[in-house]
Structures are given as structure tokens and as C-alpha cells.
Amino acid sequence: MNILTGTPLLPTYARFPVTFVDGEGSWLIADDGQRYLDLVAGIAVVSLGHCHPAPLEAAKEQLERLWHVSNLYSTEPMENLARRLSDRFGGAHAFFCNSGTESIEAAIKWARKSTGKTELVALHGSFHGRTTGALAITGQHAKQAPFMPLLPGVRFATPETLAEAVGPETAAIFLEPIQGEGGVHPLSAETLEEARALADEFGAMLVFDEVQTGVGRTGSFFAWERHGVKPDAVTLAKGLANGLPIGALLVSDSAPTGFVPGDHASTFGGNPVACAAACAVLDTIDDELLAHVESISEKFAAEIPNVRGAGLLLAVELGHPAGPVAHAALDQNLLVGTAGETALRLTPALTLSHDEAELAIERLRDVLEGHT
Ligand SMILES: *Cc1c(COP(=O)(O)O)cnc(C)c1O
């Protein structure tokens, strides 16, 4: 294990003391040759598993042909990805960027431009990203406090007080169908329905942040499909290109287009290599894989106590600090994340096999027994 002391990196992360050099499916190999079973998948990013052949081949082929032309011109992978995402959404136009937080920035600007209003409503405990706009709608005091003042005009609500926060000045309501980073807390169908009704009543845009829940993670392509509450726009990123940087804002064909040329831009957005990989990801996420996600999810829920979430966005509530448990899991060659202070977060590859899930459950139980 490489302790990484002396590496010239700004100290924004408390990294685990391990350096990975190879990956295959749900396994990561460290520089000392040890193999780790990966229930993190790069934080819900490597959704088809490390080095999955479909995006690997698509990205390699594109790397050999063309890397970048900018958005002054069009490229086939970007057009193909926009069409595939529009089909999955049921009619939408895409803006491509490079990360989740950028997709939120695009959504904030789009909602303000298309409504002519400025107020934004988000939930306490939410997570929408770390750039200053996205951070302004992230309902977590500790993440915001050192960087105040942020974008004005943001109102935070709970599911119970949503109706008090939304009004005629609201440009957009931002919701994660399942709060991921904040602790894996699913919103109820009633909350999503109420948000839809409030947005319609006050002419606000309903934006679902599906950066973490999207692209098959919860067992449906979009998490909103599970409740049938359709947003005006959705943001995607993490799992979209299986690890290549990409983000997307999808605006429903039934919502205002908002933007005109010059309103928003991204030099790298729509990168052909990332878009080619993303097309291959979308082609791989079929009904069979989504059914597999559900069956692996049920296995975890049946075998591990205090599991919540949906599909393969799961938390194990511990009732005590989760950090030391994640470190103990590392010692058992098992990678798990944390969500909030007291929960483990499990976001394995959607392709995790039944045998791998059983091995993971066995190791997880050992770790949990040592930390009760
Ligand atoms: C991770 C995440 C983001 C931020 O994405 P980055 O790619 O890290 O900028 C935004 N929203 C949600 C729901 C996320 O889970």
C-alpha cells in the first residue's frame, strides 16, 4: 500500500491508503497485487464494471478516429447520444458537459432563462455538486459555510414544507428522486407528485437531478419512471459513460427550450470519445440488465439488515459512524462507500454477478459483526 504522503495534491480528499492499477468487472487490483471486490464502482460511475468491452471498444474506435472538434461543429457520437437519450426520455433535447455539477449549472441557467425568474427551491440534505451555483442549492450547511455568500434566492424545504417554499417567483424545483450523497433517502411518490403539481401551478420548472440515480442505477433507466412523475428536465452524469467524464442536461420537448446560441457553452462538452462510450453504455442497459439490478438488490436487502434505497443505490444504516467500518471493509479487501455520517453506501456495478454479491455479503457481514 502506498500511503501517498508527500504527493503534491491539494488536500481536498481523505483518501483510503491504497493505489489501484488495474480493474476488471467488479474487481480492482492494487499496486501490491491484492484484489478488492468493488461495491463503490467509482461512486456509481463504472456501472457496467471496469473495462466493460462495449464502452471500451467504442471509446478505442473513436480514439483512433477523432478526439475533439469543439461545439463549433457537429460529431456523430454526440448526435447519436442525443437521439438515444431523447428516445429513453420520451422526447428531449440535450446539452452536454463534463460532470454532474456542470449539468446542474446548465439546468440553473436554463430554468432562469426559460422562466424569466430567479428563485430556486431545493431540499435540506440534498447534494447537487460543488461549483458555486450547484453548491448554492446543496442543502448541507457544512459544505456551504466556508464559501458564503453563494447564489442568492435559494429556498430550502423538507418534503413536508415544499408547498411553503414554492411560489410565483420560483424558477425551478430541484429534487434528487433518491438523495444519494445525503444518505440514500428515497423521496416518496407523493412528494414527487406534489412537486409536479406545485411546478405546474406556479410556472416553475421541475428538475430531477439524476446524476446518481440515472442510467439504470435504481432498476429503471431514470429513477422517475418508477413513480411515473415526469420532470421538465433531468440531469445525468456519473454512470453515463462508464467512467469517462460526461454530463448532460435533458430538457423535455414539452418544456421551453430556453437557451439561444450564446447563452451557454462548454469547450469539451459532447466530446466524441465520451459520447461514443456513452452510446455503448445505453445500448448495454437493456431490460435484462435492469431486471438483474432488481434481483441483486433484493439479495442485499434480504441478507443485510437495515438496507434502504432502490436498485443498486443502497445504504446500510449503522446507527454509528460509518467511516471506520469502510476502513475495516478495506482490510477485508472489500470496497464500500459512506453516505451521510452513519450509513454505508453500496453502489456496485450493475453487472455484479450473483456469486460476487454472495461473496460481498459474506465479507460485509464479517465486517459488520466486528463493528456493532
Ligand atoms: C455526484 C453528484 C453530483 C455532482 O457530480 P460531479 O460529477 O461530482 O460534479 C450532483 N448531483 C448528484 C445527485 C450527485 O450524486
Short mmCIF file of C-alpha atoms and ligand atoms in Angstrom, two decimals:
data_model
loop_
_atom_site.label_atom_id
_atom_site.label_comp_id
_atom_site.label_asym_id
_atom_site.label_seq_id
_atom_site.Cartn_x
_atom_site.Cartn_y
_atom_site.Cartn_z
CA MET A 1 0.00 0.00 0.00
CA ASN A 2 1.15 3.45 -0.91
CA ILE A 3 0.46 5.94 1.90
CA LEU A 4 0.69 8.86 -0.57
CA THR A 5 2.38 11.21 1.88
CA GLY A 6 4.29 13.83 0.00
CA THR A 7 2.19 13.53 -3.17
CA PRO A 8 1.72 17.09 -4.42
CA LEU A 9 -2.09 17.14 -4.34
CA LEU A 10 -4.25 19.74 -2.61
CA PRO A 11 -5.81 18.10 0.45
CA THR A 12 -9.47 18.08 -0.71
CA TYR A 13 -9.85 14.34 -0.10
CA ALA A 14 -9.19 11.97 2.78
CA ARG A 15 -8.13 9.09 0.56
CA PHE A 16 -8.04 5.46 1.59
CA PRO A 17 -4.43 4.22 1.75
CA VAL A 18 -4.47 2.19 -1.45
CA THR A 19 -3.38 2.78 -5.06
CA PHE A 20 -5.16 0.89 -7.83
CA VAL A 21 -3.52 -0.05 -11.07
CA ASP A 22 -5.96 -2.38 -12.86
CA GLY A 23 -9.66 -3.15 -12.92
CA GLU A 24 -11.84 -5.87 -14.35
CA GLY A 25 -15.59 -6.07 -13.86
CA SER A 26 -16.28 -5.72 -10.13
CA TRP A 27 -12.63 -6.23 -9.15
CA LEU A 28 -9.82 -3.74 -8.60
CA ILE A 29 -6.15 -4.69 -8.38
CA ALA A 30 -3.79 -2.65 -6.19
CA ASP A 31 -0.12 -1.87 -6.85
CA ASP A 32 0.86 -4.67 -4.44
CA GLY A 33 -1.20 -7.21 -6.43
CA GLN A 34 -4.06 -7.52 -3.92
CA ARG A 35 -7.58 -7.92 -5.37
CA TYR A 36 -10.52 -5.94 -3.99
CA LEU A 37 -14.22 -6.62 -4.55
CA ASP A 38 -15.61 -3.23 -5.55
CA LEU A 39 -19.02 -2.14 -4.21
CA VAL A 40 -18.24 1.52 -4.91
CA ALA A 41 -17.73 1.42 -8.70
CA GLY A 42 -16.10 4.85 -8.69
CA ILE A 43 -19.12 6.25 -6.77
CA ALA A 44 -21.89 4.86 -9.01
CA VAL A 45 -19.90 5.70 -12.15
CA VAL A 46 -18.44 2.47 -13.52
CA SER A 47 -21.91 0.97 -13.87
CA LEU A 48 -21.03 -1.79 -16.31
CA GLY A 49 -17.89 -2.73 -14.36
CA HIS A 50 -14.26 -1.86 -15.02
CA CYS A 51 -13.13 -2.20 -18.64
CA HIS A 52 -16.51 -3.44 -19.88
CA PRO A 53 -15.93 -4.45 -23.53
CA ALA A 54 -18.80 -2.42 -25.03
CA PRO A 55 -17.76 1.13 -23.99
CA LEU A 56 -14.08 0.08 -24.17
CA GLU A 57 -14.33 -0.88 -27.84
CA ALA A 58 -16.49 2.14 -28.70
CA ALA A 59 -14.07 4.55 -27.00
CA LYS A 60 -11.00 2.89 -28.55
CA GLU A 61 -12.51 3.04 -32.02
CA GLN A 62 -13.36 6.73 -31.56
CA LEU A 63 -9.89 7.49 -30.11
CA GLU A 64 -8.37 6.18 -33.33
CA ARG A 65 -10.62 8.41 -35.44
CA LEU A 66 -11.26 11.79 -33.83
CA TRP A 67 -10.83 13.22 -30.31
CA HIS A 68 -12.22 16.74 -30.35
CA VAL A 69 -13.55 19.39 -32.69
CA SER A 70 -15.38 21.76 -30.26
CA ASN A 71 -19.05 22.72 -30.45
CA LEU A 72 -18.44 24.91 -33.47
CA TYR A 73 -19.09 21.70 -35.43
CA SER A 74 -21.11 18.53 -35.05
CA THR A 75 -19.89 15.00 -34.48
CA GLU A 76 -21.67 11.69 -34.98
CA PRO A 77 -21.20 10.29 -31.43
CA MET A 78 -22.77 13.43 -29.92
CA GLU A 79 -25.73 13.29 -32.31
CA ASN A 80 -26.20 9.56 -31.68
CA LEU A 81 -26.13 10.05 -27.92
CA ALA A 82 -28.64 12.92 -28.04
CA ARG A 83 -31.02 10.72 -30.07
CA ARG A 84 -30.64 7.75 -27.74
CA LEU A 85 -31.25 9.88 -24.63
CA SER A 86 -34.24 11.59 -26.24
CA ASP A 87 -35.74 8.17 -27.04
CA ARG A 88 -35.22 6.95 -23.47
CA PHE A 89 -36.79 10.11 -22.04
CA GLY A 90 -39.68 10.15 -24.46
CA GLY A 91 -38.68 13.32 -26.31
CA ALA A 92 -35.97 15.66 -25.03
CA HIS A 93 -33.14 17.93 -26.20
CA ALA A 94 -29.67 17.55 -24.69
CA PHE A 95 -26.87 19.86 -23.60
CA PHE A 96 -23.61 18.01 -22.98
CA CYS A 97 -20.93 18.94 -20.43
CA ASN A 98 -18.32 17.05 -18.41
CA SER A 99 -19.62 16.40 -14.92
CA GLY A 100 -22.64 16.32 -12.66
CA THR A 101 -22.10 19.76 -11.19
CA GLU A 102 -21.83 21.27 -14.68
CA SER A 103 -25.12 19.65 -15.66
CA ILE A 104 -26.70 21.39 -12.64
CA GLU A 105 -25.17 24.74 -13.60
CA ALA A 106 -26.69 24.29 -17.06
CA ALA A 107 -30.06 23.43 -15.51
CA ILE A 108 -30.00 26.53 -13.25
CA LYS A 109 -29.25 28.83 -16.19
CA TRP A 110 -31.83 27.08 -18.39
CA ALA A 111 -34.57 27.33 -15.76
CA ARG A 112 -33.87 31.02 -15.10
CA LYS A 113 -33.70 31.86 -18.79
CA SER A 114 -36.82 29.98 -19.76
CA THR A 115 -38.98 31.28 -16.89
CA GLY A 116 -37.53 34.79 -16.55
CA LYS A 117 -37.47 34.15 -12.78
CA THR A 118 -34.61 33.63 -10.37
CA GLU A 119 -35.69 31.77 -7.23
CA LEU A 120 -34.66 28.15 -6.79
CA VAL A 121 -36.11 25.60 -4.39
CA ALA A 122 -34.18 22.56 -3.15
CA LEU A 123 -34.36 20.16 -0.22
CA HIS A 124 -32.45 20.06 3.03
CA GLY A 125 -29.95 17.21 2.86
CA SER A 126 -29.68 17.44 -0.93
CA PHE A 127 -26.47 17.21 -2.93
CA HIS A 128 -26.19 18.86 -6.34
CA GLY A 129 -22.45 19.48 -6.70
CA ARG A 130 -19.52 21.63 -5.60
CA THR A 131 -19.29 24.52 -8.06
CA THR A 132 -20.70 27.69 -6.55
CA GLY A 133 -24.10 27.54 -8.31
CA ALA A 134 -24.69 23.86 -7.60
CA LEU A 135 -23.35 24.33 -4.07
CA ALA A 136 -25.90 27.11 -3.51
CA ILE A 137 -28.73 24.56 -3.93
CA THR A 138 -26.95 21.84 -1.92
CA GLY A 139 -28.82 21.69 1.39
CA GLN A 140 -25.86 20.82 3.59
CA HIS A 141 -24.59 23.61 5.84
CA ALA A 142 -21.10 22.17 6.38
CA LYS A 143 -20.40 22.06 2.63
CA GLN A 144 -21.68 25.62 2.06
CA ALA A 145 -20.50 27.50 5.15
CA PRO A 146 -16.83 28.18 4.24
CA PHE A 147 -17.85 29.56 0.83
CA MET A 148 -20.62 32.01 1.68
CA PRO A 149 -22.06 34.12 0.18
CA LEU A 150 -23.35 31.91 -2.63
CA LEU A 151 -26.03 32.46 -5.30
CA PRO A 152 -28.94 34.36 -3.70
CA GLY A 153 -32.60 33.44 -3.99
CA VAL A 154 -32.40 29.80 -2.89
CA ARG A 155 -35.07 28.39 -0.57
CA PHE A 156 -34.62 25.08 1.21
CA ALA A 157 -37.55 22.90 2.20
CA THR A 158 -38.33 19.48 3.59
CA PRO A 159 -40.80 17.25 1.76
CA GLU A 160 -43.37 18.49 4.32
CA THR A 161 -42.69 22.21 3.74
CA LEU A 162 -42.29 22.16 -0.04
CA ALA A 163 -45.60 23.96 -0.59
CA GLU A 164 -44.44 26.87 1.62
CA ALA A 165 -41.19 27.29 -0.32
CA VAL A 166 -42.60 27.28 -3.86
CA GLY A 167 -44.39 30.39 -5.16
CA PRO A 168 -44.83 32.72 -8.13
CA GLU A 169 -41.14 33.71 -8.06
CA THR A 170 -39.87 30.12 -8.26
CA ALA A 171 -37.89 29.39 -11.42
CA ALA A 172 -37.19 25.74 -10.60
CA ILE A 173 -37.57 22.99 -8.04
CA PHE A 174 -34.51 20.73 -7.88
CA LEU A 175 -35.00 17.21 -6.48
CA GLU A 176 -33.00 14.01 -6.37
CA PRO A 177 -35.59 11.19 -6.64
CA ILE A 178 -33.35 9.40 -4.13
CA GLN A 179 -30.99 11.66 -2.18
CA GLY A 180 -27.66 9.90 -2.76
CA GLU A 181 -24.76 11.71 -1.14
CA GLY A 182 -27.00 12.91 1.70
CA GLY A 183 -27.61 9.37 2.93
CA VAL A 184 -29.64 7.42 0.30
CA HIS A 185 -33.08 8.76 1.23
CA PRO A 186 -35.77 7.99 -1.35
CA LEU A 187 -38.45 10.65 -1.86
CA SER A 188 -41.98 9.31 -1.73
CA ALA A 189 -44.21 9.18 -4.80
CA GLU A 190 -46.44 11.74 -3.03
CA THR A 191 -43.56 14.23 -2.68
CA LEU A 192 -42.67 13.89 -6.37
CA GLU A 193 -46.34 14.31 -7.32
CA GLU A 194 -46.70 17.36 -5.09
CA ALA A 195 -43.58 18.92 -6.61
CA ARG A 196 -45.00 18.32 -10.09
CA ALA A 197 -48.30 19.95 -9.11
CA LEU A 198 -46.57 22.96 -7.47
CA ALA A 199 -44.33 23.49 -10.51
CA ASP A 200 -47.38 23.42 -12.79
CA GLU A 201 -49.34 25.77 -10.53
CA PHE A 202 -46.59 28.42 -10.37
CA GLY A 203 -44.98 28.03 -13.80
CA ALA A 204 -41.74 26.68 -12.33
CA MET A 205 -39.55 24.05 -13.94
CA LEU A 206 -39.32 20.67 -12.19
CA VAL A 207 -35.74 19.44 -12.47
CA PHE A 208 -34.78 15.95 -11.33
CA ASP A 209 -31.09 15.59 -10.52
CA GLU A 210 -30.47 12.04 -11.71
CA VAL A 211 -26.69 12.41 -11.78
CA GLN A 212 -26.51 9.45 -9.38
CA THR A 213 -29.92 7.73 -9.79
CA GLY A 214 -29.99 7.78 -13.61
CA VAL A 215 -28.77 5.37 -16.29
CA GLY A 216 -30.17 2.21 -14.73
CA ARG A 217 -28.83 2.64 -11.21
CA THR A 218 -32.21 2.17 -9.47
CA GLY A 219 -33.50 -0.62 -11.72
CA SER A 220 -35.20 1.66 -14.27
CA PHE A 221 -33.34 3.84 -16.77
CA PHE A 222 -34.47 7.03 -14.98
CA ALA A 223 -35.49 6.80 -11.32
CA TRP A 224 -38.61 8.90 -12.03
CA GLU A 225 -40.01 6.10 -14.19
CA ARG A 226 -40.58 4.08 -11.03
CA HIS A 227 -43.22 6.59 -9.89
CA GLY A 228 -44.30 7.95 -13.26
CA VAL A 229 -43.77 11.62 -12.29
CA LYS A 230 -42.11 13.20 -15.32
CA PRO A 231 -39.84 16.23 -14.83
CA ASP A 232 -39.35 19.16 -17.22
CA ALA A 233 -35.63 18.48 -17.22
CA VAL A 234 -33.24 15.88 -15.89
CA THR A 235 -29.51 15.98 -15.21
CA LEU A 236 -27.26 12.95 -15.80
CA ALA A 237 -23.57 12.29 -15.34
CA LYS A 238 -22.00 9.62 -13.13
CA GLY A 239 -22.85 6.34 -14.88
CA LEU A 240 -23.42 7.75 -18.34
CA ALA A 241 -20.08 6.87 -19.95
CA ASN A 242 -18.87 4.18 -17.51
CA GLY A 243 -16.03 6.36 -16.20
CA LEU A 244 -15.20 8.80 -18.96
CA PRO A 245 -16.11 12.35 -17.92
CA ILE A 246 -19.53 13.43 -19.19
CA GLY A 247 -22.63 15.26 -18.00
CA ALA A 248 -25.94 16.00 -19.67
CA LEU A 249 -28.96 18.24 -19.21
CA LEU A 250 -32.04 16.82 -20.92
CA VAL A 251 -34.90 19.25 -21.45
CA SER A 252 -38.29 17.73 -22.18
CA ASP A 253 -39.81 18.53 -25.56
CA SER A 254 -42.87 19.71 -23.62
CA ALA A 255 -40.82 22.33 -21.67
CA PRO A 256 -39.48 25.65 -23.00
CA THR A 257 -36.18 25.43 -24.92
CA GLY A 258 -34.96 28.49 -23.04
CA PHE A 259 -31.48 28.75 -24.50
CA VAL A 260 -30.50 30.50 -27.71
CA PRO A 261 -26.99 30.36 -29.26
CA GLY A 262 -24.52 32.12 -26.96
CA ASP A 263 -26.45 31.50 -23.72
CA HIS A 264 -24.39 28.56 -22.54
CA ALA A 265 -21.37 26.58 -23.69
CA SER A 266 -18.72 24.03 -22.83
CA THR A 267 -15.48 23.59 -24.77
CA PHE A 268 -15.21 19.88 -24.00
CA GLY A 269 -18.97 19.22 -23.89
CA GLY A 270 -20.13 16.48 -26.27
CA ASN A 271 -16.62 15.07 -26.55
CA PRO A 272 -16.73 12.35 -29.24
CA VAL A 273 -14.86 9.72 -27.20
CA ALA A 274 -17.04 10.18 -24.12
CA CYS A 275 -20.21 10.24 -26.25
CA ALA A 276 -19.20 7.08 -28.15
CA ALA A 277 -18.65 5.30 -24.82
CA ALA A 278 -21.99 6.60 -23.54
CA CYS A 279 -23.82 5.29 -26.62
CA ALA A 280 -22.35 1.85 -25.93
CA VAL A 281 -23.44 2.11 -22.29
CA LEU A 282 -27.01 2.93 -23.33
CA ASP A 283 -27.05 0.04 -25.80
CA THR A 284 -25.96 -2.32 -22.99
CA ILE A 285 -28.57 -1.19 -20.43
CA ASP A 286 -31.50 -3.31 -21.59
CA ASP A 287 -34.48 -4.82 -19.78
CA GLU A 288 -32.47 -7.92 -18.91
CA LEU A 289 -29.77 -5.91 -17.13
CA LEU A 290 -32.38 -3.79 -15.32
CA ALA A 291 -34.08 -7.00 -14.09
CA HIS A 292 -30.67 -8.23 -12.93
CA VAL A 293 -30.22 -4.99 -10.93
CA GLU A 294 -33.50 -5.70 -9.14
CA SER A 295 -32.59 -9.28 -8.31
CA ILE A 296 -29.14 -8.35 -6.91
CA SER A 297 -30.79 -5.52 -4.96
CA GLU A 298 -33.27 -7.96 -3.40
CA LYS A 299 -30.41 -10.23 -2.42
CA PHE A 300 -28.66 -7.44 -0.47
CA ALA A 301 -31.92 -6.35 1.15
CA ALA A 302 -32.70 -9.92 2.22
CA GLU A 303 -29.23 -10.74 3.59
CA ILE A 304 -28.06 -7.49 5.22
CA PRO A 305 -30.03 -5.73 7.99
CA ASN A 306 -31.19 -2.08 7.75
CA VAL A 307 -30.82 -1.66 4.00
CA ARG A 308 -32.63 1.20 2.23
CA GLY A 309 -32.62 2.63 -1.31
CA ALA A 310 -33.58 1.18 -4.65
CA GLY A 311 -31.89 -0.98 -7.26
CA LEU A 312 -28.15 -0.78 -6.67
CA LEU A 313 -28.18 2.56 -4.90
CA LEU A 314 -28.29 1.17 -1.37
CA ALA A 315 -27.40 2.30 2.13
CA VAL A 316 -26.81 0.16 5.18
CA GLU A 317 -27.81 2.17 8.25
CA LEU A 318 -25.34 1.52 11.07
CA GLY A 319 -26.51 3.96 13.74
CA HIS A 320 -22.87 4.86 14.40
CA PRO A 321 -20.07 6.47 12.33
CA ALA A 322 -19.61 4.71 9.00
CA GLY A 323 -16.05 5.82 8.24
CA PRO A 324 -14.27 3.26 10.47
CA VAL A 325 -16.48 0.49 9.03
CA ALA A 326 -15.49 1.40 5.47
CA HIS A 327 -11.83 1.20 6.56
CA ALA A 328 -12.42 -2.18 8.20
CA ALA A 329 -14.01 -3.37 4.94
CA LEU A 330 -10.90 -2.27 3.04
CA ASP A 331 -8.87 -4.55 5.33
CA GLN A 332 -11.17 -7.40 4.17
CA ASN A 333 -10.49 -6.45 0.52
CA LEU A 334 -14.00 -5.08 0.14
CA LEU A 335 -14.66 -1.53 -1.08
CA VAL A 336 -17.74 0.24 0.29
CA GLY A 337 -18.66 3.93 0.39
CA THR A 338 -20.38 6.03 3.02
CA ALA A 339 -23.50 8.22 2.78
CA GLY A 340 -24.22 10.80 5.45
CA GLU A 341 -22.47 10.15 8.77
CA THR A 342 -23.85 6.78 9.81
CA ALA A 343 -24.60 4.76 6.67
CA LEU A 344 -22.53 2.67 4.32
CA ARG A 345 -23.28 3.31 0.65
CA LEU A 346 -23.29 0.39 -1.76
CA THR A 347 -23.21 1.34 -5.45
CA PRO A 348 -21.68 -1.71 -7.14
CA ALA A 349 -21.54 -2.23 -10.88
CA LEU A 350 -24.97 -3.11 -12.26
CA THR A 351 -23.25 -6.18 -13.68
CA LEU A 352 -22.24 -7.56 -10.23
CA SER A 353 -22.90 -11.32 -10.51
CA HIS A 354 -24.92 -13.37 -8.03
CA ASP A 355 -21.72 -15.16 -6.93
CA GLU A 356 -19.94 -11.83 -6.41
CA ALA A 357 -22.93 -10.49 -4.48
CA GLU A 358 -22.81 -13.53 -2.19
CA LEU A 359 -19.10 -13.06 -1.58
CA ALA A 360 -19.67 -9.35 -0.90
CA ILE A 361 -22.46 -10.14 1.58
CA GLU A 362 -20.23 -12.66 3.36
CA ARG A 363 -17.39 -10.14 3.73
CA LEU A 364 -19.77 -7.35 4.69
CA ARG A 365 -21.33 -9.47 7.44
CA ASP A 366 -17.88 -10.22 8.86
CA VAL A 367 -17.06 -6.51 8.89
CA LEU A 368 -20.41 -5.57 10.46
CA GLU A 369 -20.02 -8.23 13.16
CA GLY A 370 -16.74 -6.63 14.19
CA HIS A 371 -18.45 -3.20 14.41
CA THR A 372 -21.75 -3.46 16.24
C1 LIG B 1 -22.24 13.33 -7.70
C2 LIG B 1 -23.43 14.19 -7.81
C3 LIG B 1 -23.36 15.48 -8.34
C4 LIG B 1 -22.06 16.13 -8.72
O1 LIG B 1 -21.43 15.46 -9.76
P1 LIG B 1 -19.87 15.75 -10.09
O2 LIG B 1 -19.64 14.95 -11.35
O3 LIG B 1 -19.07 15.28 -8.93
O4 LIG B 1 -19.74 17.20 -10.33
C5 LIG B 1 -24.54 16.20 -8.49
N1 LIG B 1 -25.72 15.67 -8.14
C6 LIG B 1 -25.83 14.43 -7.63
C7 LIG B 1 -27.17 13.89 -7.28
C8 LIG B 1 -24.69 13.65 -7.43
O5 LIG B 1 -24.79 12.43 -6.88
#
